[in-house]
């Protein structure tokens, strides 16, 4: 069951609701979602001869699927039958409009002739589309803003063990519920789109489905898919230590994002009984309190990252002389020289890191942690980005989420709640949560951009979670 924690002693924040996985609504099964056979959607304007797109080293470091689900209710003036044609609307919008400028989303990943670098083959392999129905109503799913791993039934997974040539980089599933509400589930490969680029694509698809005049311009939309501005220098010039990445044990093999040989935590698709996953809700007033205790001007993101880092370090690291590191993404679109063009669709983020001694993080005030996070963001300049790209060229690294370190991903900033496919804005949108303890997700709480708090989703080994639940509301 979940736990309610309220105001404690004066040195502690008010303790809001802490929610365990077993309180996150119904657990969907394959019996609850009846899927039709996938239909492949193709680009009507795929380049001939076949185009091959260079993937930057930043793209190469994040070759894994990202699953996102959006929920929509029947409009107040409508009824259950008013959404009956949503699958046809989305299918037509994708096949006839979206895959004109986004033709590459129907492609496949493959290796270059040397077998060392992944590249995007615009071979029009297709975008699998699945139409599904459920005998449940949206209300049966409980609070949609609470993470629910069983929502993976609302996303089409093309298979875990297929070859690259057989694995789509983009899938779509529309699931209609008994009440007429529906869910849109997308799988995108992170190596092709970062969060901002994916959000922009979803919004463009929504505008087509709404039939807006702006959508008519989509066929001539200028997307910048040239990732060579982020190509490594020759020879590489590494000017900074890059503790945010680690070198795989076998860098000559398939990128470790496709394998599990170096993982110490469960597969992202599997929940292990070793781990306890919980949601921690921070209200706007509590976020304001955190920022005030930071003793310096800082953003909500910097304050919450610093606070989670401090609490998690105390729960995870027993040795005060060890070092603890938090990783997070920084958008580099305006940081490179020249800036990346508007409409750039590749990964325009790099990993920043803040590191400090466990003892310092535990004993010093929150302001110390906040300053470390701010320093990490400020460190990301054009020269730093170039050094990152060159380091990745030499070492073929991946984010260093190991040895107790973790990555914070700010989903609540992506504007998913504004999506409207013609039936009103999404009542919720977010990731399908994983069984991974190396990633902490910052999610919206369903309160919207004005006045909403932040939900923090994370997993830890059970004994460490017990400690974290004590520390997370201590100041």
Short mmCIF file of C-alpha atoms in Angstrom, two decimals:
data_model
loop_
_atom_site.label_atom_id
_atom_site.label_comp_id
_atom_site.label_asym_id
_atom_site.label_seq_id
_atom_site.Cartn_x
_atom_site.Cartn_y
_atom_site.Cartn_z
CA UNK A 1 0.00 0.00 0.00
CA UNK A 2 1.03 3.64 -0.31
CA UNK A 3 2.06 5.81 2.59
CA UNK A 4 0.80 9.20 3.70
CA UNK A 5 3.41 11.40 5.34
CA UNK A 6 2.41 14.77 6.68
CA UNK A 7 4.17 17.56 8.50
CA UNK A 8 6.95 16.40 10.76
CA UNK A 9 9.43 18.26 12.92
CA UNK A 10 10.44 21.79 12.04
CA UNK A 11 13.60 20.72 10.20
CA UNK A 12 11.58 18.75 7.68
CA UNK A 13 9.46 19.67 4.69
CA UNK A 14 5.78 18.82 4.82
CA UNK A 15 5.59 15.22 3.64
CA UNK A 16 3.21 14.75 0.73
CA UNK A 17 1.86 11.53 -0.64
CA UNK A 18 4.32 8.73 -1.36
CA UNK A 19 2.91 6.17 -3.73
CA UNK A 20 4.10 2.63 -4.30
CA UNK A 21 3.62 0.71 -7.52
CA UNK A 22 0.70 -1.27 -6.17
CA UNK A 23 -1.43 1.88 -5.84
CA UNK A 24 -0.99 3.12 -9.41
CA UNK A 25 -4.34 1.84 -10.74
CA UNK A 26 -5.32 -1.26 -12.65
CA UNK A 27 -2.63 -3.55 -14.03
CA UNK A 28 -3.41 -3.99 -17.73
CA UNK A 29 -2.98 -7.41 -19.33
CA UNK A 30 -3.14 -8.65 -22.89
CA UNK A 31 -6.78 -9.54 -22.21
CA UNK A 32 -7.61 -5.89 -21.59
CA UNK A 33 -6.20 -4.61 -24.90
CA UNK A 34 -7.23 -6.42 -28.08
CA UNK A 35 -4.86 -5.50 -30.89
CA UNK A 36 -5.32 -5.86 -34.63
CA UNK A 37 -2.39 -6.95 -36.77
CA UNK A 38 0.13 -4.14 -37.42
CA UNK A 39 -0.19 -2.26 -40.69
CA UNK A 40 2.96 -0.77 -42.18
CA UNK A 41 2.74 2.90 -43.15
CA UNK A 42 5.18 4.14 -45.79
CA UNK A 43 6.46 7.55 -46.82
CA UNK A 44 4.96 8.75 -50.11
CA UNK A 45 8.10 10.76 -50.85
CA UNK A 46 11.06 8.69 -49.70
CA UNK A 47 14.28 9.79 -51.46
CA UNK A 48 15.46 7.83 -54.49
CA UNK A 49 18.18 6.59 -54.54
CA UNK A 50 18.14 5.64 -50.86
CA UNK A 51 19.55 8.30 -48.55
CA UNK A 52 21.88 7.45 -45.65
CA UNK A 53 21.92 9.86 -42.72
CA UNK A 54 24.99 10.34 -40.55
CA UNK A 55 24.35 9.88 -36.82
CA UNK A 56 26.42 11.97 -34.44
CA UNK A 57 28.34 10.50 -31.52
CA UNK A 58 25.66 11.92 -29.23
CA UNK A 59 23.05 9.99 -31.22
CA UNK A 60 25.21 6.85 -30.99
CA UNK A 61 25.28 7.04 -27.18
CA UNK A 62 21.48 6.81 -26.81
CA UNK A 63 20.39 3.96 -29.09
CA UNK A 64 17.33 2.72 -27.22
CA UNK A 65 13.53 2.87 -27.57
CA UNK A 66 11.46 5.50 -25.77
CA UNK A 67 7.81 4.70 -25.15
CA UNK A 68 5.29 7.49 -24.57
CA UNK A 69 1.52 7.32 -24.02
CA UNK A 70 -1.08 10.09 -24.26
CA UNK A 71 -4.65 9.81 -22.97
CA UNK A 72 -7.66 11.69 -24.35
CA UNK A 73 -11.23 11.88 -23.07
CA UNK A 74 -14.40 12.25 -25.10
CA UNK A 75 -15.12 15.99 -25.57
CA UNK A 76 -17.86 17.34 -23.26
CA UNK A 77 -20.22 17.87 -26.21
CA UNK A 78 -19.53 14.43 -27.66
CA UNK A 79 -20.36 10.83 -26.87
CA UNK A 80 -18.53 7.50 -26.98
CA UNK A 81 -19.11 7.11 -30.72
CA UNK A 82 -17.65 10.54 -31.57
CA UNK A 83 -14.09 9.15 -31.42
CA UNK A 84 -14.88 6.01 -33.42
CA UNK A 85 -12.79 7.14 -36.39
CA UNK A 86 -9.63 8.16 -34.50
CA UNK A 87 -7.54 5.23 -35.85
CA UNK A 88 -8.40 6.14 -39.45
CA UNK A 89 -7.67 9.82 -38.80
CA UNK A 90 -4.22 9.08 -37.37
CA UNK A 91 -3.39 6.49 -40.05
CA UNK A 92 -4.22 8.90 -42.87
CA UNK A 93 -2.38 11.79 -41.20
CA UNK A 94 0.80 9.74 -40.82
CA UNK A 95 0.78 8.02 -44.20
CA UNK A 96 -0.23 11.03 -46.32
CA UNK A 97 1.21 14.00 -44.46
CA UNK A 98 3.62 13.35 -41.56
CA UNK A 99 5.87 10.92 -43.44
CA UNK A 100 6.53 13.50 -46.14
CA UNK A 101 8.93 15.69 -44.12
CA UNK A 102 9.53 12.88 -41.61
CA UNK A 103 10.25 10.26 -44.28
CA UNK A 104 13.32 9.12 -42.34
CA UNK A 105 11.09 7.87 -39.48
CA UNK A 106 10.11 5.00 -41.79
CA UNK A 107 13.76 4.01 -42.09
CA UNK A 108 15.95 1.56 -40.19
CA UNK A 109 19.23 1.66 -38.31
CA UNK A 110 22.21 -0.14 -39.85
CA UNK A 111 25.98 -0.26 -39.73
CA UNK A 112 28.26 1.46 -42.19
CA UNK A 113 30.47 -0.58 -44.52
CA UNK A 114 33.19 -0.73 -41.90
CA UNK A 115 30.71 -2.16 -39.40
CA UNK A 116 31.74 0.35 -36.73
CA UNK A 117 29.18 3.16 -36.87
CA UNK A 118 25.43 3.13 -36.82
CA UNK A 119 23.68 5.18 -39.47
CA UNK A 120 20.10 5.82 -40.48
CA UNK A 121 19.05 4.10 -43.69
CA UNK A 122 16.10 5.86 -45.33
CA UNK A 123 14.89 2.62 -46.92
CA UNK A 124 11.16 3.19 -46.27
CA UNK A 125 10.96 0.04 -44.19
CA UNK A 126 7.72 1.37 -42.75
CA UNK A 127 6.11 2.62 -39.55
CA UNK A 128 4.02 -0.12 -37.93
CA UNK A 129 0.55 1.11 -36.94
CA UNK A 130 -1.72 -0.85 -34.59
CA UNK A 131 -5.41 -0.24 -33.91
CA UNK A 132 -6.66 -1.66 -30.61
CA UNK A 133 -9.76 -1.64 -28.42
CA UNK A 134 -10.31 -2.15 -24.71
CA UNK A 135 -13.43 -3.08 -22.75
CA UNK A 136 -12.22 -0.82 -19.95
CA UNK A 137 -12.99 2.85 -19.45
CA UNK A 138 -10.33 5.48 -18.83
CA UNK A 139 -11.59 5.85 -15.27
CA UNK A 140 -10.79 2.18 -14.68
CA UNK A 141 -7.09 3.02 -15.13
CA UNK A 142 -7.08 5.21 -12.03
CA UNK A 143 -5.03 8.38 -11.79
CA UNK A 144 -3.34 8.57 -15.19
CA UNK A 145 -0.59 10.85 -13.87
CA UNK A 146 0.70 7.99 -11.70
CA UNK A 147 3.34 5.82 -13.43
CA UNK A 148 2.04 2.43 -14.48
CA UNK A 149 4.39 -0.06 -16.12
CA UNK A 150 1.46 -2.05 -17.56
CA UNK A 151 0.73 0.86 -19.91
CA UNK A 152 3.23 -0.83 -22.21
CA UNK A 153 0.19 -2.70 -23.59
CA UNK A 154 -0.81 0.66 -25.11
CA UNK A 155 2.43 0.83 -27.16
CA UNK A 156 3.38 -1.42 -30.07
CA UNK A 157 6.66 -3.12 -29.26
CA UNK A 158 8.21 -4.55 -32.41
CA UNK A 159 10.15 -7.25 -30.56
CA UNK A 160 13.23 -7.36 -28.36
CA UNK A 161 15.38 -9.73 -30.35
CA UNK A 162 14.91 -8.73 -33.98
CA UNK A 163 17.81 -7.67 -36.14
CA UNK A 164 18.43 -3.99 -36.82
CA UNK A 165 17.06 -4.39 -40.34
CA UNK A 166 13.79 -5.71 -38.87
CA UNK A 167 13.43 -3.22 -36.02
CA UNK A 168 11.33 -0.10 -36.66
CA UNK A 169 12.50 3.20 -35.19
CA UNK A 170 8.92 4.51 -34.90
CA UNK A 171 5.66 2.72 -34.04
CA UNK A 172 2.15 4.00 -33.34
CA UNK A 173 -0.78 2.43 -31.52
CA UNK A 174 -4.28 3.85 -31.06
CA UNK A 175 -6.35 2.19 -28.31
CA UNK A 176 -10.04 3.11 -27.94
CA UNK A 177 -11.70 2.46 -24.58
CA UNK A 178 -15.31 1.55 -23.87
CA UNK A 179 -16.07 5.12 -22.79
CA UNK A 180 -14.89 6.53 -26.13
CA UNK A 181 -11.68 7.89 -24.68
CA UNK A 182 -8.50 6.77 -26.34
CA UNK A 183 -4.77 6.41 -25.87
CA UNK A 184 -2.05 7.18 -28.39
CA UNK A 185 1.12 5.19 -27.79
CA UNK A 186 4.37 6.01 -29.58
CA UNK A 187 7.71 4.25 -29.67
CA UNK A 188 10.61 6.30 -31.01
CA UNK A 189 14.28 5.44 -31.01
CA UNK A 190 16.22 8.00 -28.98
CA UNK A 191 19.11 7.96 -31.45
CA UNK A 192 16.85 9.57 -34.07
CA UNK A 193 14.93 12.12 -31.96
CA UNK A 194 15.61 13.70 -28.58
CA UNK A 195 12.73 14.71 -26.31
CA UNK A 196 12.25 18.16 -27.83
CA UNK A 197 12.33 16.83 -31.40
CA UNK A 198 9.88 14.03 -30.56
CA UNK A 199 7.51 16.49 -28.90
CA UNK A 200 7.63 18.74 -31.98
CA UNK A 201 6.81 15.77 -34.23
CA UNK A 202 3.86 14.74 -32.05
CA UNK A 203 2.53 18.32 -32.14
CA UNK A 204 2.85 18.43 -35.94
CA UNK A 205 0.93 15.16 -36.21
CA UNK A 206 -1.76 16.56 -33.91
CA UNK A 207 -2.13 19.68 -36.08
CA UNK A 208 -2.68 17.47 -39.16
CA UNK A 209 -5.35 15.47 -37.35
CA UNK A 210 -7.09 18.71 -36.33
CA UNK A 211 -7.15 19.74 -40.00
CA UNK A 212 -5.59 23.10 -39.34
CA UNK A 213 -4.41 25.28 -42.21
CA UNK A 214 -0.94 25.30 -40.68
CA UNK A 215 -0.76 21.55 -41.27
CA UNK A 216 -1.04 22.12 -45.03
CA UNK A 217 2.44 23.62 -44.95
CA UNK A 218 3.88 20.43 -43.51
CA UNK A 219 4.89 18.97 -46.88
CA UNK A 220 7.30 21.84 -47.40
CA UNK A 221 8.45 21.95 -43.78
CA UNK A 222 12.18 22.57 -43.41
CA UNK A 223 13.53 19.92 -41.06
CA UNK A 224 17.27 19.90 -40.43
CA UNK A 225 18.34 16.29 -40.26
CA UNK A 226 21.98 17.02 -41.09
CA UNK A 227 23.88 16.00 -37.96
CA UNK A 228 27.35 16.71 -39.36
CA UNK A 229 27.60 20.00 -37.38
CA UNK A 230 28.14 17.65 -34.44
CA UNK A 231 30.77 15.55 -36.21
CA UNK A 232 34.00 14.84 -34.30
CA UNK A 233 37.10 16.85 -35.11
CA UNK A 234 40.00 15.24 -36.96
CA UNK A 235 42.10 14.57 -35.02
CA UNK A 236 39.92 14.49 -31.88
CA UNK A 237 40.76 17.13 -29.26
CA UNK A 238 39.59 16.18 -25.76
CA UNK A 239 39.99 19.19 -23.47
CA UNK A 240 37.93 18.17 -20.42
CA UNK A 241 37.51 15.14 -18.18
CA UNK A 242 34.23 13.48 -19.06
CA UNK A 243 33.08 11.61 -16.00
CA UNK A 244 29.55 11.65 -17.38
CA UNK A 245 30.42 8.82 -19.78
CA UNK A 246 32.04 5.43 -19.39
CA UNK A 247 33.76 3.25 -21.95
CA UNK A 248 31.95 -0.07 -22.63
CA UNK A 249 33.84 -3.24 -21.75
CA UNK A 250 33.75 -4.30 -25.39
CA UNK A 251 33.57 -1.12 -27.50
CA UNK A 252 33.97 -3.03 -30.76
CA UNK A 253 30.72 -4.94 -30.23
CA UNK A 254 27.17 -3.83 -30.95
CA UNK A 255 26.42 -0.69 -28.93
CA UNK A 256 25.66 -1.66 -25.35
CA UNK A 257 22.31 0.07 -25.61
CA UNK A 258 21.20 -3.05 -27.53
CA UNK A 259 22.62 -5.50 -25.01
CA UNK A 260 22.47 -6.22 -21.32
CA UNK A 261 25.97 -7.56 -20.81
CA UNK A 262 27.14 -4.57 -18.77
CA UNK A 263 23.93 -3.90 -16.87
CA UNK A 264 23.79 -4.34 -13.12
CA UNK A 265 20.12 -3.32 -12.88
CA UNK A 266 17.10 -5.04 -14.43
CA UNK A 267 16.22 -4.63 -18.07
CA UNK A 268 14.20 -1.44 -18.64
CA UNK A 269 11.27 -3.68 -19.59
CA UNK A 270 11.45 -5.92 -16.50
CA UNK A 271 10.67 -5.17 -12.87
CA UNK A 272 12.74 -7.14 -10.35
CA UNK A 273 11.53 -7.95 -6.84
CA UNK A 274 14.90 -6.64 -5.63
CA UNK A 275 13.75 -3.10 -6.39
CA UNK A 276 11.08 -0.91 -4.90
CA UNK A 277 9.68 1.77 -7.25
CA UNK A 278 7.86 4.76 -5.82
CA UNK A 279 6.43 8.11 -6.75
CA UNK A 280 7.18 11.16 -4.58
CA UNK A 281 4.94 14.17 -5.07
CA UNK A 282 6.20 17.71 -4.48
CA UNK A 283 3.58 20.45 -4.41
CA UNK A 284 4.29 23.95 -5.77
CA UNK A 285 4.68 25.31 -2.24
CA UNK A 286 7.21 22.61 -1.37
CA UNK A 287 9.18 23.35 -4.54
CA UNK A 288 9.18 27.03 -3.59
CA UNK A 289 10.43 26.08 -0.13
CA UNK A 290 13.27 24.08 -1.66
CA UNK A 291 14.31 27.02 -3.83
CA UNK A 292 14.29 29.30 -0.80
CA UNK A 293 16.48 26.89 1.15
CA UNK A 294 18.94 26.84 -1.75
CA UNK A 295 20.09 30.28 -0.53
CA UNK A 296 20.71 31.40 -4.11
CA UNK A 297 18.65 32.10 -7.21
CA UNK A 298 18.01 28.80 -8.96
CA UNK A 299 15.45 27.07 -11.16
CA UNK A 300 12.92 24.52 -9.96
CA UNK A 301 14.84 21.88 -11.90
CA UNK A 302 18.14 22.75 -10.18
CA UNK A 303 16.51 22.72 -6.75
CA UNK A 304 14.71 19.38 -7.15
CA UNK A 305 17.74 17.68 -8.76
CA UNK A 306 20.01 18.88 -5.96
CA UNK A 307 17.57 17.72 -3.30
CA UNK A 308 17.02 14.25 -4.80
CA UNK A 309 20.77 13.88 -5.31
CA UNK A 310 21.45 14.70 -1.67
CA UNK A 311 18.78 12.33 -0.31
CA UNK A 312 19.62 9.50 -2.68
CA UNK A 313 23.34 9.77 -1.90
CA UNK A 314 22.65 9.40 1.82
CA UNK A 315 20.53 6.32 1.13
CA UNK A 316 22.86 4.61 -1.36
CA UNK A 317 26.48 5.37 -0.34
CA UNK A 318 27.76 4.09 3.04
CA UNK A 319 31.32 5.47 2.67
CA UNK A 320 31.59 9.26 3.19
CA UNK A 321 34.85 9.32 1.21
CA UNK A 322 33.26 7.94 -1.96
CA UNK A 323 32.07 10.25 -4.72
CA UNK A 324 28.45 10.50 -5.84
CA UNK A 325 27.46 11.76 -9.30
CA UNK A 326 24.18 12.95 -10.76
CA UNK A 327 23.74 13.20 -14.54
CA UNK A 328 21.18 15.20 -16.51
CA UNK A 329 20.61 16.44 -20.05
CA UNK A 330 21.43 19.97 -21.22
CA UNK A 331 19.99 21.35 -24.47
CA UNK A 332 22.88 22.52 -26.68
CA UNK A 333 20.87 24.06 -29.54
CA UNK A 334 21.87 27.59 -28.53
CA UNK A 335 25.22 26.65 -26.97
CA UNK A 336 27.06 25.51 -30.09
CA UNK A 337 28.84 27.99 -32.35
CA UNK A 338 27.15 28.54 -34.69
CA UNK A 339 23.85 27.59 -32.99
CA UNK A 340 22.07 24.56 -34.38
CA UNK A 341 19.37 25.56 -36.88
CA UNK A 342 15.69 25.77 -35.98
CA UNK A 343 14.08 22.46 -36.86
CA UNK A 344 17.15 20.38 -35.99
CA UNK A 345 15.78 16.89 -35.31
CA UNK A 346 18.81 15.00 -34.01
CA UNK A 347 19.96 14.71 -30.41
CA UNK A 348 20.76 18.27 -29.43
CA UNK A 349 21.44 17.45 -25.80
CA UNK A 350 24.52 16.38 -23.97
CA UNK A 351 24.96 14.91 -20.53
CA UNK A 352 26.08 17.21 -17.74
CA UNK A 353 27.34 15.87 -14.43
CA UNK A 354 27.73 17.09 -10.88
CA UNK A 355 30.01 15.16 -8.56
CA UNK A 356 30.97 15.56 -4.90
CA UNK A 357 32.13 13.59 -1.89
CA UNK A 358 29.36 11.64 -0.17
CA UNK A 359 30.24 13.20 3.17
CA UNK A 360 29.97 16.72 1.78
CA UNK A 361 26.62 16.03 0.15
CA UNK A 362 25.27 14.54 3.37
CA UNK A 363 26.56 17.19 5.77
CA UNK A 364 26.55 20.44 3.84
CA UNK A 365 23.37 22.45 3.20
CA UNK A 366 21.24 22.19 0.08
CA UNK A 367 22.90 25.34 -1.27
CA UNK A 368 26.12 23.34 -1.74
CA UNK A 369 24.32 20.74 -3.87
CA UNK A 370 22.48 23.40 -5.89
CA UNK A 371 25.74 25.17 -6.65
CA UNK A 372 27.26 21.92 -7.93
CA UNK A 373 24.27 21.39 -10.24
CA UNK A 374 24.50 24.98 -11.52
CA UNK A 375 28.22 24.54 -12.17
CA UNK A 376 27.45 21.40 -14.17
CA UNK A 377 25.02 23.29 -16.41
CA UNK A 378 27.38 26.24 -16.84
CA UNK A 379 30.20 23.88 -17.82
CA UNK A 380 28.38 22.99 -21.05
CA UNK A 381 29.79 25.46 -23.58
CA UNK A 382 30.53 25.04 -27.28
CA UNK A 383 34.07 23.91 -26.52
CA UNK A 384 32.79 21.45 -23.93
CA UNK A 385 30.30 20.00 -26.43
CA UNK A 386 33.10 19.57 -29.00
CA UNK A 387 35.20 17.82 -26.38
CA UNK A 388 32.30 15.49 -25.54
CA UNK A 389 31.84 14.56 -29.21
CA UNK A 390 35.57 13.89 -29.58
CA UNK A 391 35.67 11.80 -26.39
CA UNK A 392 32.80 9.70 -27.71
CA UNK A 393 34.63 9.33 -31.03
CA UNK A 394 37.63 7.82 -29.26
CA UNK A 395 35.99 5.80 -26.49
CA UNK A 396 32.49 5.00 -27.84
CA UNK A 397 31.05 5.75 -24.41
CA UNK A 398 27.61 5.65 -22.86
CA UNK A 399 26.20 7.67 -19.90
CA UNK A 400 27.90 6.64 -16.66
CA UNK A 401 24.82 5.40 -14.81
CA UNK A 402 26.69 2.86 -12.71
CA UNK A 403 28.23 2.41 -9.26
CA UNK A 404 25.33 4.19 -7.58
CA UNK A 405 25.25 7.15 -9.96
CA UNK A 406 22.02 8.06 -11.72
CA UNK A 407 20.43 10.12 -14.52
CA UNK A 408 17.60 12.62 -14.02
CA UNK A 409 15.21 13.08 -16.94
CA UNK A 410 12.82 16.07 -16.89
CA UNK A 411 9.75 14.85 -18.78
CA UNK A 412 7.52 17.46 -17.22
CA UNK A 413 9.15 20.17 -19.35
CA UNK A 414 8.21 18.69 -22.75
CA UNK A 415 4.72 20.21 -23.07
CA UNK A 416 2.95 16.91 -23.71
CA UNK A 417 -0.23 18.13 -21.99
CA UNK A 418 -0.85 20.56 -24.86
CA UNK A 419 -1.34 17.84 -27.48
CA UNK A 420 -4.76 17.95 -29.16
CA UNK A 421 -5.72 15.52 -31.93
CA UNK A 422 -9.11 17.15 -32.46
CA UNK A 423 -10.85 15.97 -29.30
CA UNK A 424 -9.36 18.31 -26.74
CA UNK A 425 -6.05 18.40 -24.96
CA UNK A 426 -4.49 15.28 -23.51
CA UNK A 427 -5.54 14.58 -19.94
CA UNK A 428 -2.10 13.10 -19.43
CA UNK A 429 1.01 12.25 -21.39
CA UNK A 430 4.24 10.68 -20.28
CA UNK A 431 6.66 7.76 -20.50
CA UNK A 432 5.98 4.11 -19.89
CA UNK A 433 8.03 3.65 -16.74
CA UNK A 434 10.78 1.05 -16.56
CA UNK A 435 12.30 -1.21 -13.94
CA UNK A 436 15.57 0.69 -14.06
CA UNK A 437 17.05 2.12 -10.87
CA UNK A 438 19.60 4.21 -12.76
CA UNK A 439 17.08 6.77 -14.01
CA UNK A 440 14.97 9.21 -12.03
CA UNK A 441 12.01 10.74 -13.88
CA UNK A 442 10.58 14.17 -13.14
CA UNK A 443 6.95 14.02 -14.26
CA UNK A 444 4.01 16.40 -14.31
CA UNK A 445 1.37 15.83 -11.63
CA UNK A 446 -1.67 16.51 -13.80
CA UNK A 447 -1.99 20.06 -12.49
CA UNK A 448 -0.91 21.69 -15.73
CA UNK A 449 1.81 24.27 -16.28
CA UNK A 450 0.19 26.81 -13.96
CA UNK A 451 0.31 25.69 -10.38
CA UNK A 452 1.29 22.06 -10.97
CA UNK A 453 3.79 20.29 -8.82
CA UNK A 454 6.35 17.64 -9.75
CA UNK A 455 6.15 13.88 -9.39
CA UNK A 456 9.51 12.17 -8.86
CA UNK A 457 9.62 8.52 -9.96
CA UNK A 458 12.55 6.35 -8.93
CA UNK A 459 13.53 2.84 -7.98
CA UNK A 460 16.00 1.52 -5.42
CA UNK A 461 16.81 -1.72 -3.69
CA UNK A 462 14.28 -2.17 -0.89
CA UNK A 463 16.54 -1.35 2.07
CA UNK A 464 17.92 1.70 0.29
CA UNK A 465 14.40 2.86 -0.53
CA UNK A 466 13.48 2.70 3.17
CA UNK A 467 16.36 5.07 3.91
CA UNK A 468 15.54 7.33 0.99
CA UNK A 469 11.95 7.71 2.18
CA UNK A 470 13.31 9.14 5.41
CA UNK A 471 15.89 11.43 3.81
CA UNK A 472 13.88 12.79 0.90
CA UNK A 473 11.80 15.10 3.11
CA UNK A 474 14.60 16.10 5.46
CA UNK A 475 16.35 19.39 4.93
#
